[in-house]
Coordinates of C-alpha atoms in Angstrom, one line a residue:
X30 CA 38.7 105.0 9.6
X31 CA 42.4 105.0 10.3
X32 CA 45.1 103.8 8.3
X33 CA 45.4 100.4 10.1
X34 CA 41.7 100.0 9.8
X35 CA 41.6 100.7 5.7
X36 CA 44.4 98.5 4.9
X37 CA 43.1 95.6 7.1
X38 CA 39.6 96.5 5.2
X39 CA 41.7 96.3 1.4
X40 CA 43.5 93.5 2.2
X41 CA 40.6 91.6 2.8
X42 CA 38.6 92.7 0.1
X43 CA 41.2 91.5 -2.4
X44 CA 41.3 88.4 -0.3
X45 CA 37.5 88.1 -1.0
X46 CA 38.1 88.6 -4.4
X47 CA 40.4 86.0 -4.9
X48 CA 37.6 83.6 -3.2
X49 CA 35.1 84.9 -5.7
X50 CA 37.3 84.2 -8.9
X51 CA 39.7 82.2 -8.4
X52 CA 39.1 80.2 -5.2
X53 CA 41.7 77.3 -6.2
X54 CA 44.3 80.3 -5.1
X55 CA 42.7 80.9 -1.4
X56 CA 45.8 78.8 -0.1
X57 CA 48.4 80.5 -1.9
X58 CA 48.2 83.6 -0.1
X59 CA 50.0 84.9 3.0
X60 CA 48.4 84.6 6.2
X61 CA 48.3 87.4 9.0
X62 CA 51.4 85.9 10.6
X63 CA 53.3 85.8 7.7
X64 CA 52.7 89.5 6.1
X65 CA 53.4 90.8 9.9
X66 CA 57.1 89.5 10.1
X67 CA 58.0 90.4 6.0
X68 CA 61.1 91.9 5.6
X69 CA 60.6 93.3 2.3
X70 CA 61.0 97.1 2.7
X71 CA 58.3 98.3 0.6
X72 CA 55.3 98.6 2.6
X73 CA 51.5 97.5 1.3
X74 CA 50.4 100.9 2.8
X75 CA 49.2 102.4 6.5
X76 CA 51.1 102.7 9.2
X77 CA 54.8 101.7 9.6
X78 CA 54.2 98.7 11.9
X79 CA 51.2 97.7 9.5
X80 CA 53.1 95.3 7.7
X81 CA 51.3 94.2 4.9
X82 CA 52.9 94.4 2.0
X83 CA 51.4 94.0 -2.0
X84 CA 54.6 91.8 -3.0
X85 CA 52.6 89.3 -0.4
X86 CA 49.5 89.6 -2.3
X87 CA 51.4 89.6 -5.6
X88 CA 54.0 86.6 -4.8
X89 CA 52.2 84.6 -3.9
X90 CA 50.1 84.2 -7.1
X91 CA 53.6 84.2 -9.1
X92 CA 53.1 82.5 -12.2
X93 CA 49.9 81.4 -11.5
X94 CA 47.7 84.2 -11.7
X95 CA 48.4 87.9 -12.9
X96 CA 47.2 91.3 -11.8
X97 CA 46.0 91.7 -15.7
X98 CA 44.3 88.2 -15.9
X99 CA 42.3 89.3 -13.1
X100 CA 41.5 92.5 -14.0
X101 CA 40.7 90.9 -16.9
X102 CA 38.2 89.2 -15.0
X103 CA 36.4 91.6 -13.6
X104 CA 35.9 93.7 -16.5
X105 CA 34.6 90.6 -18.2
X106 CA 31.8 90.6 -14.6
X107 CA 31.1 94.3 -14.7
X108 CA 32.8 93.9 -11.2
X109 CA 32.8 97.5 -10.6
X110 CA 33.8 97.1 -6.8
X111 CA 36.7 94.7 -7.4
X112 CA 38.1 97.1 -10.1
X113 CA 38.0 99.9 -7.5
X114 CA 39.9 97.3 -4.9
X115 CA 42.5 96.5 -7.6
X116 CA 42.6 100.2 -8.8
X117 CA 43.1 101.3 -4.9
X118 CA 46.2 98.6 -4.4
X119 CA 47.9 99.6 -7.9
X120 CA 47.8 103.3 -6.7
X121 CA 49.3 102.2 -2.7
X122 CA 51.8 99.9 -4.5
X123 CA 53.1 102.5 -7.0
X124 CA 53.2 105.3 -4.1
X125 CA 54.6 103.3 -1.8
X126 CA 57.0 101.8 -4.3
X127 CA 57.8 105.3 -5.1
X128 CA 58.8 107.0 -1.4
X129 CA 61.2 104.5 -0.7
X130 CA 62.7 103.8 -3.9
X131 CA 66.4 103.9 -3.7
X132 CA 67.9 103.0 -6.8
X133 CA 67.5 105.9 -9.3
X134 CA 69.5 104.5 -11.5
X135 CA 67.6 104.1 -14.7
X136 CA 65.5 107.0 -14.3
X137 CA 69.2 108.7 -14.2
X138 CA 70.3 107.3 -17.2
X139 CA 67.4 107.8 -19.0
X140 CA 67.4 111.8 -18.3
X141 CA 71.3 111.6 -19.2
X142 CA 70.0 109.9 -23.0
X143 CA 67.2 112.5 -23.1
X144 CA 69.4 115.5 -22.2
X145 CA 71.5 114.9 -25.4
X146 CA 68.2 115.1 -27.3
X147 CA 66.4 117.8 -28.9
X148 CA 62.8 118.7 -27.3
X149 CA 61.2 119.4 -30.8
X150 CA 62.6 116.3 -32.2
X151 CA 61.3 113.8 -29.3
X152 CA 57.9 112.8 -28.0
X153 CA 57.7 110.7 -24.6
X154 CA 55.0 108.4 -24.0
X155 CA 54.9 106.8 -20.5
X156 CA 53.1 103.7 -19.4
X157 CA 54.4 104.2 -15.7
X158 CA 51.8 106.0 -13.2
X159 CA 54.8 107.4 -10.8
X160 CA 56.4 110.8 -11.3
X161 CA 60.1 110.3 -10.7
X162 CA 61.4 111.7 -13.6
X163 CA 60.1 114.7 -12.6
X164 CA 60.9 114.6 -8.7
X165 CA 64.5 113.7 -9.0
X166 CA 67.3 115.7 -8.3
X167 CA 68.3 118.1 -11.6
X168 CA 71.7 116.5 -12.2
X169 CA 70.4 117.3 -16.3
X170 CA 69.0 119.9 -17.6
X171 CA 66.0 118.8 -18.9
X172 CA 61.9 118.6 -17.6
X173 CA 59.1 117.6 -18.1
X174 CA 55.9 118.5 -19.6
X175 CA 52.4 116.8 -19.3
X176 CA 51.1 119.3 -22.2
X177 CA 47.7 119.2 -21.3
X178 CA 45.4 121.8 -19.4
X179 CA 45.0 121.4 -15.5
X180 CA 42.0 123.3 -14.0
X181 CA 44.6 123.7 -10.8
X182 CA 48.0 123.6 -10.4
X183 CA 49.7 123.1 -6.7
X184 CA 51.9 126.4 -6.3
X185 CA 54.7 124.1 -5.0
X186 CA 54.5 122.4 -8.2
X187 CA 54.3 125.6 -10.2
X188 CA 57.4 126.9 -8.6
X189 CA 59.5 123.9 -9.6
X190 CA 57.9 124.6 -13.2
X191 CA 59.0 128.1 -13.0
X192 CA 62.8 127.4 -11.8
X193 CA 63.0 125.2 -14.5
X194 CA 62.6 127.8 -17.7
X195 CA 65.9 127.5 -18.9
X196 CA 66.5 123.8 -19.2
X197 CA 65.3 121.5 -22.0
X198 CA 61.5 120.7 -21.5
X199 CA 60.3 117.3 -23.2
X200 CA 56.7 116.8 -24.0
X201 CA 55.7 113.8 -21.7
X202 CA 52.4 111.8 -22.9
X203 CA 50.9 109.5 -20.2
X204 CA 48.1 108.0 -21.6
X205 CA 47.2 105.7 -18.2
X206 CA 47.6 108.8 -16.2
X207 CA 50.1 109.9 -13.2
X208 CA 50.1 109.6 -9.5
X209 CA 50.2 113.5 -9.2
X210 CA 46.6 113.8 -11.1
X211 CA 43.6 114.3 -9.0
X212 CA 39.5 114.3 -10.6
X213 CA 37.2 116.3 -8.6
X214 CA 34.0 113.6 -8.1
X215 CA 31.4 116.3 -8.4
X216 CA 32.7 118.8 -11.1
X217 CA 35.6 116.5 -12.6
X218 CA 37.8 119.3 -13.0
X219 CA 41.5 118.1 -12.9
X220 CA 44.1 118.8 -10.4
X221 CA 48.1 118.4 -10.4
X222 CA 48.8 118.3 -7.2
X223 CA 51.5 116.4 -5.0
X224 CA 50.6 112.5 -4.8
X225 CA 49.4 111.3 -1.9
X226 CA 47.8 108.2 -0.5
X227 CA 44.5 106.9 -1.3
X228 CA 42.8 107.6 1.6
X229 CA 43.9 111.2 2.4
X230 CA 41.4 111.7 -1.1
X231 CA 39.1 111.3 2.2
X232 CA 39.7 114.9 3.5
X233 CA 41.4 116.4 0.1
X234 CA 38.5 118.9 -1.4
X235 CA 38.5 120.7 -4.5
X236 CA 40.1 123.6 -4.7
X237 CA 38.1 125.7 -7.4
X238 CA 35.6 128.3 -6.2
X239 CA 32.4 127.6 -5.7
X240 CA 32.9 123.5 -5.9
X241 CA 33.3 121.6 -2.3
X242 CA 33.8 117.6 -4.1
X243 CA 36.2 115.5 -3.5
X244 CA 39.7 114.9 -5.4
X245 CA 40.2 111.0 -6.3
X246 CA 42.7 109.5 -8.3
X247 CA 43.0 109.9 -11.5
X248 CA 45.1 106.9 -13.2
X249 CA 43.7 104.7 -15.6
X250 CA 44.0 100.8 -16.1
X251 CA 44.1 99.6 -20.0
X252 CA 41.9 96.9 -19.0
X253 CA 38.7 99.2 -18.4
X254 CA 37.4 101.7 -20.6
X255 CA 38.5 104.8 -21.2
X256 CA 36.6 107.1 -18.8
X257 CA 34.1 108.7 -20.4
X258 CA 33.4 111.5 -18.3
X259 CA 36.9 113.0 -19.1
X260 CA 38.2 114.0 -21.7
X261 CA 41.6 114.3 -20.6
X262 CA 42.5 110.9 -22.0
X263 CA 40.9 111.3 -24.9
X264 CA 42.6 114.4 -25.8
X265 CA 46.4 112.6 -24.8
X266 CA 45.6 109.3 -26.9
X267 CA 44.8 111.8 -30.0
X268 CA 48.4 113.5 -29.2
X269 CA 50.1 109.8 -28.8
X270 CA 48.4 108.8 -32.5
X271 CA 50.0 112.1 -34.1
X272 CA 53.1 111.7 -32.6
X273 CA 53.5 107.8 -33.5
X274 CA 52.0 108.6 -37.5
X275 CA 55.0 111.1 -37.5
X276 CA 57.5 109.4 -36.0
X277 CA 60.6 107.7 -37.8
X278 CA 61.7 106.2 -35.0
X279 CA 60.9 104.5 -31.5
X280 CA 62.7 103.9 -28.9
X281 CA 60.9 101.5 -26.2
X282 CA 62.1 101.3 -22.7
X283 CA 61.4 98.5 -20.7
X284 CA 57.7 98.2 -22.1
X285 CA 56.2 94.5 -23.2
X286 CA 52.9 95.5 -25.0
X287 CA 51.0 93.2 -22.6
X288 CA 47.9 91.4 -24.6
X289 CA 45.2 93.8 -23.6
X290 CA 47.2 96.8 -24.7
X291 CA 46.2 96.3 -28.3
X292 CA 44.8 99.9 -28.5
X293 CA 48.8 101.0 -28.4
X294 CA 49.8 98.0 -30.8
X295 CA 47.5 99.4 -33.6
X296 CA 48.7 102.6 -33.2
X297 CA 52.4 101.6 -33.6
X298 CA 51.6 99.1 -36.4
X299 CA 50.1 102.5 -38.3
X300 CA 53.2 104.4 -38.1
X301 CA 53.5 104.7 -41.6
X302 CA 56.9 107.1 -41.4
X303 CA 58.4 104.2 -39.0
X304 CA 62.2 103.1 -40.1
X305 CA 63.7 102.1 -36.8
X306 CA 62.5 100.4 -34.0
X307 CA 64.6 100.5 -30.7
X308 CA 64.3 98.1 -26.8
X309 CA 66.2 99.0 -24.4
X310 CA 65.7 97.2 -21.0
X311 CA 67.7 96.0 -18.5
X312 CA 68.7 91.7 -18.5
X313 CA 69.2 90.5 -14.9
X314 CA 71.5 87.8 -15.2
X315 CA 73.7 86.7 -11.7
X316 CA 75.5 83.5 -13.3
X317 CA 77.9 85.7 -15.5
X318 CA 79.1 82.5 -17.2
X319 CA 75.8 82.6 -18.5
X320 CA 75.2 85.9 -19.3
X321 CA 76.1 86.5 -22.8
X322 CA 73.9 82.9 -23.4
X323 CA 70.8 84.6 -21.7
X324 CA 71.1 88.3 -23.5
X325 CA 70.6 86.4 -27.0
X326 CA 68.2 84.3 -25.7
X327 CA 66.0 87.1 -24.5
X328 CA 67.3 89.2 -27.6
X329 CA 65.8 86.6 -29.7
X330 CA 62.6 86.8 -27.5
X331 CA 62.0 89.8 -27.8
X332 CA 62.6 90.4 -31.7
X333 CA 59.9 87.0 -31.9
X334 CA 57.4 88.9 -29.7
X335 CA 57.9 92.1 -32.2
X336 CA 57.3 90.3 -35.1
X337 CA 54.4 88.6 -34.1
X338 CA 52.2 91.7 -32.1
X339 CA 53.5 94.2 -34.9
X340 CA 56.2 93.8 -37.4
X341 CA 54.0 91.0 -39.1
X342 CA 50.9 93.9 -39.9
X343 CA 53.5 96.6 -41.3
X344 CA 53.9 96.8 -45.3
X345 CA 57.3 98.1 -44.5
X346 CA 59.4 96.7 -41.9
X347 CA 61.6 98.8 -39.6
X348 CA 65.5 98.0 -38.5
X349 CA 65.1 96.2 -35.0
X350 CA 67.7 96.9 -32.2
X351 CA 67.4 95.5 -28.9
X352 CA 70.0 96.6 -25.7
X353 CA 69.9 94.5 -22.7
X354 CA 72.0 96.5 -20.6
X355 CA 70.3 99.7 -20.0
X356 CA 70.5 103.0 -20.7
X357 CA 74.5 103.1 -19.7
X358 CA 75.9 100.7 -22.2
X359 CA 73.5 101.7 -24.6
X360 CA 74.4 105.1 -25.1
X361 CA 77.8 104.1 -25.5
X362 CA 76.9 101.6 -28.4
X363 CA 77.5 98.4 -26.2
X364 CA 76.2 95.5 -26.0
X365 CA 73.5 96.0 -28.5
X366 CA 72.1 93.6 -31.1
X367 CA 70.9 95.1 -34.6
X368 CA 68.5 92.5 -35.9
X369 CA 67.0 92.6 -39.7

């Protein structure tokens, strides 16, 4: 099966999908037509002039149905092969996303806030499955750290580790997985190797002696359980709990603790040592008239949504400060907010 063929075959598989659970949608989404002549420049996946694109699939249910409520969904069915769909288009959407991406701005920012730190004084926990922190350019001197054990490491990979000895390396927690992981299916020893896309996995073997299975994927969606197989992710969820218990602060970037997350809200509401509590994310706002209007607004959104998920369960509240400018403005103390 080619490219064109597999994302012809996806495509309509999560068009079945919607049929099966949500059939009232069926209309909402593109037809063949339309997805061929989209503009948008991130591609679905396949081949250059196979335009489909997941901002179709997901625009088109806007505000009326979510990624998470229908993962939800199939969970709820034990719909094993419509989580594998919906697994398989969250991986193509994230690569893709993530080969053309073009505006490294916040990742930049971010690395210029981190580089001021001190590694044995900060923990990073990422939600995100891509892996540009560690592919961008090193403007900063700092890296990054998965601290766990691979079974392999790709030598490319290990090189870029090795050039990087003398900068500041951060421990980075991901406890959803990356896009550079790979499981071997038969001896489910774990890879690091380059990210590719879903169906190269086809023709990628493992590459310990002795074991000829295939590598897959190996991100995980909060919606399922944690594999059980594995256990990789059990092993970074108990280093994200001793971090958090010892932490005095938090600083949370661009992260809403979406409902079925409520694994990661416990954690956070047991951080006993917890004084300070910090958002930084980024308001898009084009009427500027309006701007200053919409930052409290969303200021005052966001501190509600705090004190309801976690604030509310915590015998000792910490300071709240929310920045809607980014990492930029933040660092230089603008356009921030301290609430009580």
């Amino acid at each position: 099966m080619d490219a064109e063929d597999g994302a012809i075959q996806i495509y309509n598989s999560f068009v079945n999908i919607i049929k099966r659970y949500y059939p009232q949608y069926e209309s909402m989404l593109p037809v063949h037509d339309e997805i061929e002549n989209n503009s948008d420049p991130t591609p679905y996946f396949g081949k250059d002039n196979n335009k489909r694109y997941i901002s179709d699939l997901a625009k088109a249910i806007s505000g009326e149905l979510s990624f998470d409520k229908l993962l939800g969904n199939c969970k709820i069915q034990d719909d094993a092969a419509a989580l594998s769909v919906i697994k398989r288009i969250i991986h193509e959407h994230l690569l893709s996303a993530s080969l053309i991406a073009n505006d490294h701005k916040p990742y930049e920012e971010f690395k210029k806030w981190i580089a001021l730190k001190n590694p044995d004084d900060v923990t990073l926990i990422s939600f995100n499955y891509d892996c540009l922190l560690n592919d961008l350019t090193r403007k900063y001197p700092v890296s990054f750290d998965y601290a766990i054990d691979f079974d392999y490491i790709d030598p490319v990979i290990q090189y870029n580790k090795n050039i990087s000895k003398n900068v500041k390396r951060f421990k980075l927690l991901k406890p959803h997985g990356s896009l550079d992981w790979q499981v071997c299916v038969k001896c489910r020893k774990l890879h690091q190797k380059p990210w590719v896309k879903w169906d190269d996995f086809n023709n990628i073997k493992c590459t310990l002696d002795g074991c000829d299975g295939l590598l897959q994927s190996f991100i995980f969606m909060p919606h399922v359980d944690y594999p059980k197989e594995n256990k990789t992710f059990e092993l970074i969820d108990s280093a994200v709990g001793k971090s958090l218990r010892e932490a005095v602060k938090l600083t949370v970037i661009g992260y809403s603790f979406p409902p079925y997350d409520n694994h990661m809200i416990d954690k956070i509401k047991n951080m006993k040592k917890l004084q300070n509590i910090e958002v930084v994310d980024f308001e898009r706002q084009v009427d500027f008239e309006r701007q200053n209007d919409r930052i409290q607004q969303t200021t005052r959104r966001i501190c509600d949504e705090y004190n309801d998920k976690m604030l509310s369960g915590m015998s000792i509240k910490p300071k709240l400060k929310v920045s809607l400018n980014g990492f930029e403005d933040w660092i230089d103390s603008k356009v921030s907010q301290d609430i009580a």
